[in-house]
Amino acid sequence: MKRHIKRFFFYPPGESVVAMFGILFVTALIFIVILGDNIREAIWLIPHDRIKPFSDILNGRLAGFWVYAAACLAIVVRNYRSFAAQSRSNYVMKRTKSGFEIHRMCLTVPVIGLIAGLLLTYLVALGYQEEYTRIFSSFPIPAEYYDFNFWRALI
Amino acid sequence: MIQIKNLTKKYGSTVALDRLDLEIHPGEIIGLFGPNGAGKTTLIKSIFGFVNYQGSITLDGEPITRKNIARMSFGTCEHSFFPGINANDHAEFYRDHFQSFDERRFAVLMDFFDLPRNKKIKHMSTGQQNQFEVIMALSQGSDYIFLDEPFAGNDIFNREDFYKVLLGMLGPDETLLLSTHLIEEVSGLVSRAVLLDKGKIIGDKQIAELDSENAGLIDYIKDAYSYKADRVFQALEQLSPEGE
């Protein structure tokens, strides 16, 4: 597998794909999963006579995703800079047949990471909606209270 | 053939190349000479399109694009290898990205310079890095090889042997343009000397012509640059107590 990844160089030669995913994993863990836990807290702390719609509870509570997105962007910048650091290997890249090659190397890992992070954030929000539904389904609240507006979690 | 017409390159108000015309023919070994700041590196970078310029540069009548740029290779004292991977991984990369990568030449040159195959290039000495840079430029399988001050920092024994290997190695249609200050060393290697000064070509001569005129390359260059033989004497005279 390592040979396979290396052969197609989905990342700049000499850069560590393990380190890149490691950074993304730790950032995701801190800013999406752990900080996202305050949604659970919010759900449990709602007084049952003043239940809020789920979207209101979400209200930017997973905005930590943007820190994660910034980490992805930092990796993109680092990847591009690696072709001009210590040597000008971008001169070699400019001679390769496909002009997209350097972008493929610089973008693949962070873009995969970004999509995976977005999916993780979505799943975290979805999990809390499940919890909200489980807790409040026996209460007489309007159906729209259960509406799931993912973007409310991010902004 | 690489044809350069009316090439001008400016860095702000500084003119690095001034309406320069040059033709590089297949099979030539060209020595590109000139003092620091003459425009040698800028000329090479313009040919590769690494810098913007005015004028026209064509390769066999076609503009130089991704389609034909792999017909040219570039070894530079700035280095263009991937520091974080080893020689074997470089070979693999070149194999994947340059169809005519010359495996045999790569192996022969690696052995000639006795370079380690499994060591990351950033962990090699500067001399070894220079050698590796040249190896990759020569092994890419290109028709036109450009070397810009490739041996800055290498010892003379390695360089002299290398020139001999290079002469025996290049095919009849392979073109080499060597930008260097080591004029004396490469005088036996080059077939043509192009002299640059302040962004202009001030001399362009076949070595065979110089030979037939019984003139040496060094004298030709000194003459072209109006070298003042007595400037050392004058400077020393000014420094001496009598000169005060």
XYZ file of C-alpha atoms in Angstrom:
399
model
C 0.000 0.000 0.000
C 2.816 2.393 0.972
C 4.504 1.617 -2.343
C 1.248 2.268 -4.155
C 0.736 5.662 -2.493
C 4.374 6.560 -3.099
C 4.197 5.577 -6.731
C 1.417 7.998 -7.471
C 2.669 10.680 -5.105
C -0.635 11.985 -3.810
C 1.487 14.330 -1.743
C 4.722 16.244 -2.367
C 7.766 13.963 -2.545
C 9.474 13.822 0.820
C 6.470 15.052 2.775
C 4.848 12.647 5.218
C 1.253 11.690 4.474
C 1.052 10.153 7.966
C 2.054 13.472 9.562
C -0.471 15.350 7.451
C -3.345 13.070 8.409
C -2.058 13.063 12.008
C -2.363 16.853 12.217
C -5.835 16.720 10.713
C -6.931 13.898 13.031
C -5.805 15.695 16.193
C -7.373 18.999 15.052
C -10.606 17.231 14.187
C -10.663 15.476 17.532
C -10.176 18.712 19.476
C -12.351 21.105 17.552
C -15.120 18.957 16.165
C -15.699 16.044 18.503
C -14.628 17.335 21.922
C -15.847 20.919 21.542
C -18.958 19.615 19.799
C -19.799 17.868 23.030
C -21.225 21.150 24.331
C -24.278 20.403 22.186
C -24.988 17.372 24.345
C -24.638 19.564 27.412
C -27.016 22.137 25.917
C -29.586 19.464 25.139
C -29.460 18.058 28.645
C -29.612 21.443 30.329
C -32.783 22.660 28.563
C -35.590 23.139 31.088
C -38.377 20.885 29.843
C -40.935 23.687 29.967
C -38.830 25.875 27.670
C -37.685 23.506 24.939
C -35.860 25.145 22.035
C -35.837 24.031 18.383
C -32.825 21.816 17.614
C -31.462 24.382 15.121
C -31.341 26.987 17.893
C -29.315 24.596 20.035
C -26.890 23.930 17.200
C -26.391 27.669 16.678
C -22.679 27.748 15.754
C -21.682 25.142 18.332
C -19.660 23.191 15.726
C -17.936 26.328 14.389
C -14.695 24.678 15.571
C -14.872 23.036 12.146
C -13.442 26.245 10.681
C -10.314 25.835 12.800
C -10.035 22.378 11.309
C -10.592 23.850 7.821
C -7.800 26.354 8.553
C -5.511 23.415 9.432
C -6.347 21.908 6.014
C -5.506 25.214 4.359
C -2.221 25.415 6.284
C -1.273 21.996 4.914
C -2.072 23.185 1.373
C 0.214 26.206 1.864
C 2.933 24.036 3.385
C 2.697 21.602 0.475
C 3.090 24.332 -2.145
C 5.951 25.902 -0.203
C 7.742 22.551 -0.022
C 8.453 22.836 -3.764
C 10.494 25.964 -3.191
C 12.012 25.152 0.204
C 15.611 23.874 0.430
C 15.617 23.438 -3.357
C 13.582 24.614 -6.329
C 11.904 21.314 -7.141
C 9.094 23.357 -8.687
C 11.478 23.646 -11.679
C 11.089 19.890 -12.132
C 7.337 20.065 -11.645
C 7.101 22.707 -14.361
C 8.674 20.228 -16.783
C 6.180 17.445 -16.122
C 3.586 16.830 -18.795
C 0.549 17.632 -16.703
C 0.256 21.107 -15.258
C -2.187 19.682 -12.739
C 0.409 17.336 -11.224
C 1.702 19.799 -8.613
C -1.854 20.724 -7.609
C -2.772 17.050 -7.257
C 0.183 16.563 -4.928
C -0.567 19.671 -2.880
C -4.340 19.353 -2.682
C -5.220 15.653 -2.484
C -4.528 15.001 1.210
C -5.956 18.282 2.574
C -9.033 18.103 0.341
C -9.693 14.497 1.394
C -9.140 15.659 4.980
C -11.529 18.588 4.540
C -14.269 16.394 3.096
C -13.737 13.808 5.851
C -13.870 16.594 8.480
C -17.063 18.000 7.022
C -18.584 14.525 7.030
C -17.470 13.992 10.622
C -18.994 17.326 11.666
C -22.216 16.362 9.912
C -22.290 13.001 11.673
C -21.616 14.637 15.045
C -24.508 17.063 14.487
C -26.722 14.239 13.264
C -25.874 12.196 16.365
C -27.010 15.036 18.610
C -30.223 15.411 16.640
C -30.872 11.744 17.373
C -30.287 12.468 21.041
C -32.594 15.532 20.923
C -35.298 13.452 19.280
C -34.885 10.631 21.795
C -35.160 12.986 24.779
C -37.957 15.256 23.590
C -40.078 12.963 21.422
C -42.471 12.400 24.332
C -43.001 16.178 24.722
C -45.701 18.063 22.786
C -43.382 20.203 20.625
C -43.963 21.349 17.034
C -42.569 19.094 14.263
C -40.309 21.883 12.947
C -38.414 21.808 16.255
C -36.764 18.609 14.971
C -35.615 20.247 11.715
C -31.963 19.600 11.005
C -30.195 22.629 9.571
C -26.527 21.594 9.382
C -25.220 25.051 8.475
C -26.626 26.431 11.751
C -24.020 24.255 13.480
C -21.199 25.929 11.572
C -22.189 29.598 11.584
C 16.714 24.062 -32.612
C 16.002 26.600 -29.905
C 15.522 30.038 -31.372
C 15.545 33.121 -29.202
C 14.482 36.386 -30.788
C 14.498 39.855 -29.324
C 14.462 38.543 -25.752
C 14.125 41.261 -23.146
C 13.754 40.742 -19.436
C 13.488 43.526 -16.895
C 13.494 43.338 -13.119
C 11.853 46.626 -12.240
C 13.994 49.256 -13.931
C 16.990 46.904 -14.273
C 17.394 45.381 -17.721
C 18.616 41.793 -17.239
C 18.379 40.780 -20.900
C 18.406 43.328 -23.676
C 16.915 42.392 -27.078
C 18.912 39.211 -27.178
C 18.999 36.885 -30.213
C 20.450 33.375 -30.023
C 20.126 30.050 -31.798
C 20.998 26.769 -30.118
C 21.461 23.913 -32.555
C 21.224 20.172 -31.893
C 24.518 18.562 -30.953
C 26.227 21.731 -29.774
C 28.075 21.977 -26.482
C 27.840 25.629 -25.610
C 29.753 27.405 -22.908
C 27.769 30.389 -21.664
C 30.168 32.800 -20.028
C 29.842 36.148 -18.374
C 30.453 37.965 -15.108
C 27.971 37.858 -12.243
C 24.805 39.699 -13.216
C 25.475 39.316 -16.944
C 22.104 37.567 -17.409
C 23.184 33.918 -17.780
C 20.738 32.475 -15.264
C 17.950 34.786 -16.412
C 18.492 33.644 -19.993
C 18.153 29.977 -19.003
C 15.136 30.664 -16.799
C 13.493 32.563 -19.644
C 13.982 29.621 -21.995
C 12.154 27.391 -19.503
C 9.477 30.010 -18.904
C 10.343 30.249 -15.207
C 10.315 34.037 -15.543
C 8.162 36.318 -17.672
C 9.875 37.994 -20.603
C 9.282 39.899 -23.804
C 10.303 38.432 -27.159
C 10.022 34.959 -28.571
C 11.581 31.608 -27.685
C 10.738 28.545 -29.763
C 11.797 24.924 -29.824
C 11.768 23.545 -33.364
C 9.444 26.381 -34.340
C 6.952 25.714 -31.533
C 6.521 27.814 -28.430
C 7.803 26.090 -25.302
C 4.850 24.655 -23.405
C 4.040 21.592 -21.300
C 3.857 19.658 -24.568
C 7.546 20.004 -25.409
C 9.252 21.297 -22.268
C 10.328 17.772 -21.239
C 12.698 17.896 -24.219
C 14.783 20.198 -22.057
C 16.329 19.526 -18.672
C 17.864 21.877 -16.147
C 20.513 21.393 -13.511
C 21.037 24.452 -11.351
C 23.269 25.504 -8.476
C 20.032 26.479 -6.707
C 19.217 22.731 -6.886
C 15.924 21.351 -8.110
C 15.857 17.853 -6.616
C 13.385 16.778 -3.940
C 15.420 17.085 -0.715
C 13.268 14.714 1.312
C 13.551 11.617 -0.884
C 16.470 9.448 -1.935
C 18.050 8.782 -5.329
C 16.020 5.649 -6.012
C 12.778 7.511 -5.385
C 13.951 10.262 -7.736
C 14.526 7.641 -10.418
C 11.020 6.324 -9.816
C 9.569 9.824 -10.045
C 11.426 10.600 -13.275
C 10.414 7.217 -14.721
C 6.778 8.105 -14.081
C 6.941 11.660 -15.359
C 9.559 11.685 -18.117
C 8.999 9.082 -20.806
C 12.580 9.038 -22.021
C 14.246 8.849 -18.597
C 17.640 7.220 -19.191
C 17.879 4.493 -16.564
C 21.284 3.328 -17.714
C 22.845 6.752 -17.665
C 21.402 7.337 -14.204
C 22.952 4.106 -12.914
C 26.339 4.762 -14.541
C 26.565 8.309 -13.188
C 25.429 7.286 -9.701
C 28.259 4.745 -9.682
C 30.714 7.203 -11.210
C 30.131 9.738 -8.457
C 29.746 6.953 -5.902
C 26.555 8.452 -4.527
C 24.395 6.580 -2.015
C 21.075 5.431 -3.420
C 19.101 5.193 -0.209
C 20.117 8.387 1.506
C 17.790 11.378 1.437
C 19.362 14.031 -0.775
C 19.139 16.658 1.982
C 21.488 14.489 4.043
C 24.168 14.429 1.335
C 27.086 16.886 1.309
C 26.785 19.992 -0.895
C 29.251 18.486 -3.356
C 27.192 15.307 -3.604
C 24.016 17.344 -4.012
C 25.610 19.222 -6.926
C 26.589 15.931 -8.508
C 23.112 14.526 -8.031
C 21.566 17.644 -9.564
C 23.707 17.137 -12.675
C 22.900 13.415 -12.799
C 19.168 14.078 -12.877
C 19.526 16.746 -15.581
C 21.591 14.373 -17.711
C 19.351 11.371 -17.089
C 15.999 12.977 -17.822
C 16.366 11.896 -21.431
C 16.067 15.387 -22.870
C 17.470 16.743 -26.126
C 18.625 20.022 -24.600
C 20.461 19.985 -21.290
C 21.064 23.233 -19.430
C 23.520 23.312 -16.554
C 23.845 26.522 -14.570
C 27.034 26.663 -12.471
C 26.627 22.974 -11.713
C 29.894 22.410 -9.895
C 30.133 25.351 -7.535
C 31.817 23.759 -4.511
C 33.067 20.543 -6.110
C 36.698 19.514 -6.121
C 38.707 19.730 -9.309
C 39.413 15.976 -9.571
C 35.725 15.155 -9.741
C 35.093 17.905 -12.235
C 37.881 16.969 -14.615
C 36.898 13.301 -14.682
C 33.299 14.255 -15.106
C 33.992 16.389 -18.179
C 35.673 13.384 -19.762
C 32.717 11.124 -18.972
C 30.350 13.782 -20.238
C 32.133 14.057 -23.570
C 31.955 10.314 -24.088
C 28.393 10.090 -22.901
C 26.527 12.708 -24.899
C 24.808 11.505 -28.043
C 25.397 13.322 -31.350
C 22.045 15.122 -31.159
C 22.189 15.951 -27.494
C 22.766 19.623 -26.831
C 24.446 20.946 -23.727
C 24.480 24.539 -22.577
C 26.868 25.004 -19.689
C 26.861 28.251 -17.780
C 30.012 28.494 -15.710
C 32.853 30.640 -14.461
C 35.308 27.758 -14.819
C 36.335 28.787 -18.316
C 39.716 27.110 -18.390
C 38.305 23.783 -17.232
C 35.561 23.581 -19.815
C 37.601 24.943 -22.695
C 38.297 21.416 -23.892
C 34.653 20.448 -23.610
C 32.680 23.187 -25.333
C 32.262 23.525 -29.082
C 30.966 27.083 -28.970
C 31.406 29.996 -26.609
C 28.666 32.534 -26.034
C 29.644 35.587 -24.025
C 27.094 37.660 -22.153
C 27.557 41.039 -20.567
C 24.887 43.328 -19.154
C 22.154 41.304 -20.811
C 23.676 41.394 -24.274
C 25.649 38.881 -26.291
C 29.070 40.407 -26.797
C 30.694 37.352 -28.345
C 29.632 34.138 -30.052
C 32.321 31.937 -31.527
C 32.828 28.305 -32.544
C 35.864 26.799 -30.807
C 36.919 25.343 -34.180
C 37.152 28.913 -35.493
C 39.337 29.922 -32.575
C 41.530 26.897 -33.176
C 41.940 27.771 -36.843
C 42.918 31.303 -35.800
C 45.360 29.813 -33.289
C 43.567 31.734 -30.560
C 42.677 30.390 -27.137
C 39.278 30.620 -25.484
C 40.631 32.534 -22.502
C 42.273 35.149 -24.736
C 39.086 35.461 -26.799
C 37.060 36.052 -23.640
C 39.564 38.528 -22.199
C 39.537 40.385 -25.479
C 35.725 40.472 -25.654
C 35.459 41.857 -22.137
C 38.275 44.349 -22.775
C 40.220 42.827 -19.911
C 42.786 45.272 -18.539
C 45.880 43.197 -17.879
C 47.562 45.975 -15.932
C 44.725 46.598 -13.466
C 46.335 44.417 -10.793
C 49.608 46.282 -11.172
C 47.790 49.626 -10.969
C 45.912 48.635 -7.835
C 49.070 47.423 -6.123
C 50.903 50.540 -7.149
C 48.188 52.718 -5.600
C 48.469 50.735 -2.372
C 52.245 50.969 -2.156
C 53.784 53.730 0.039
C 55.259 55.409 -3.057
C 51.803 55.629 -4.607
C 50.431 57.774 -1.794
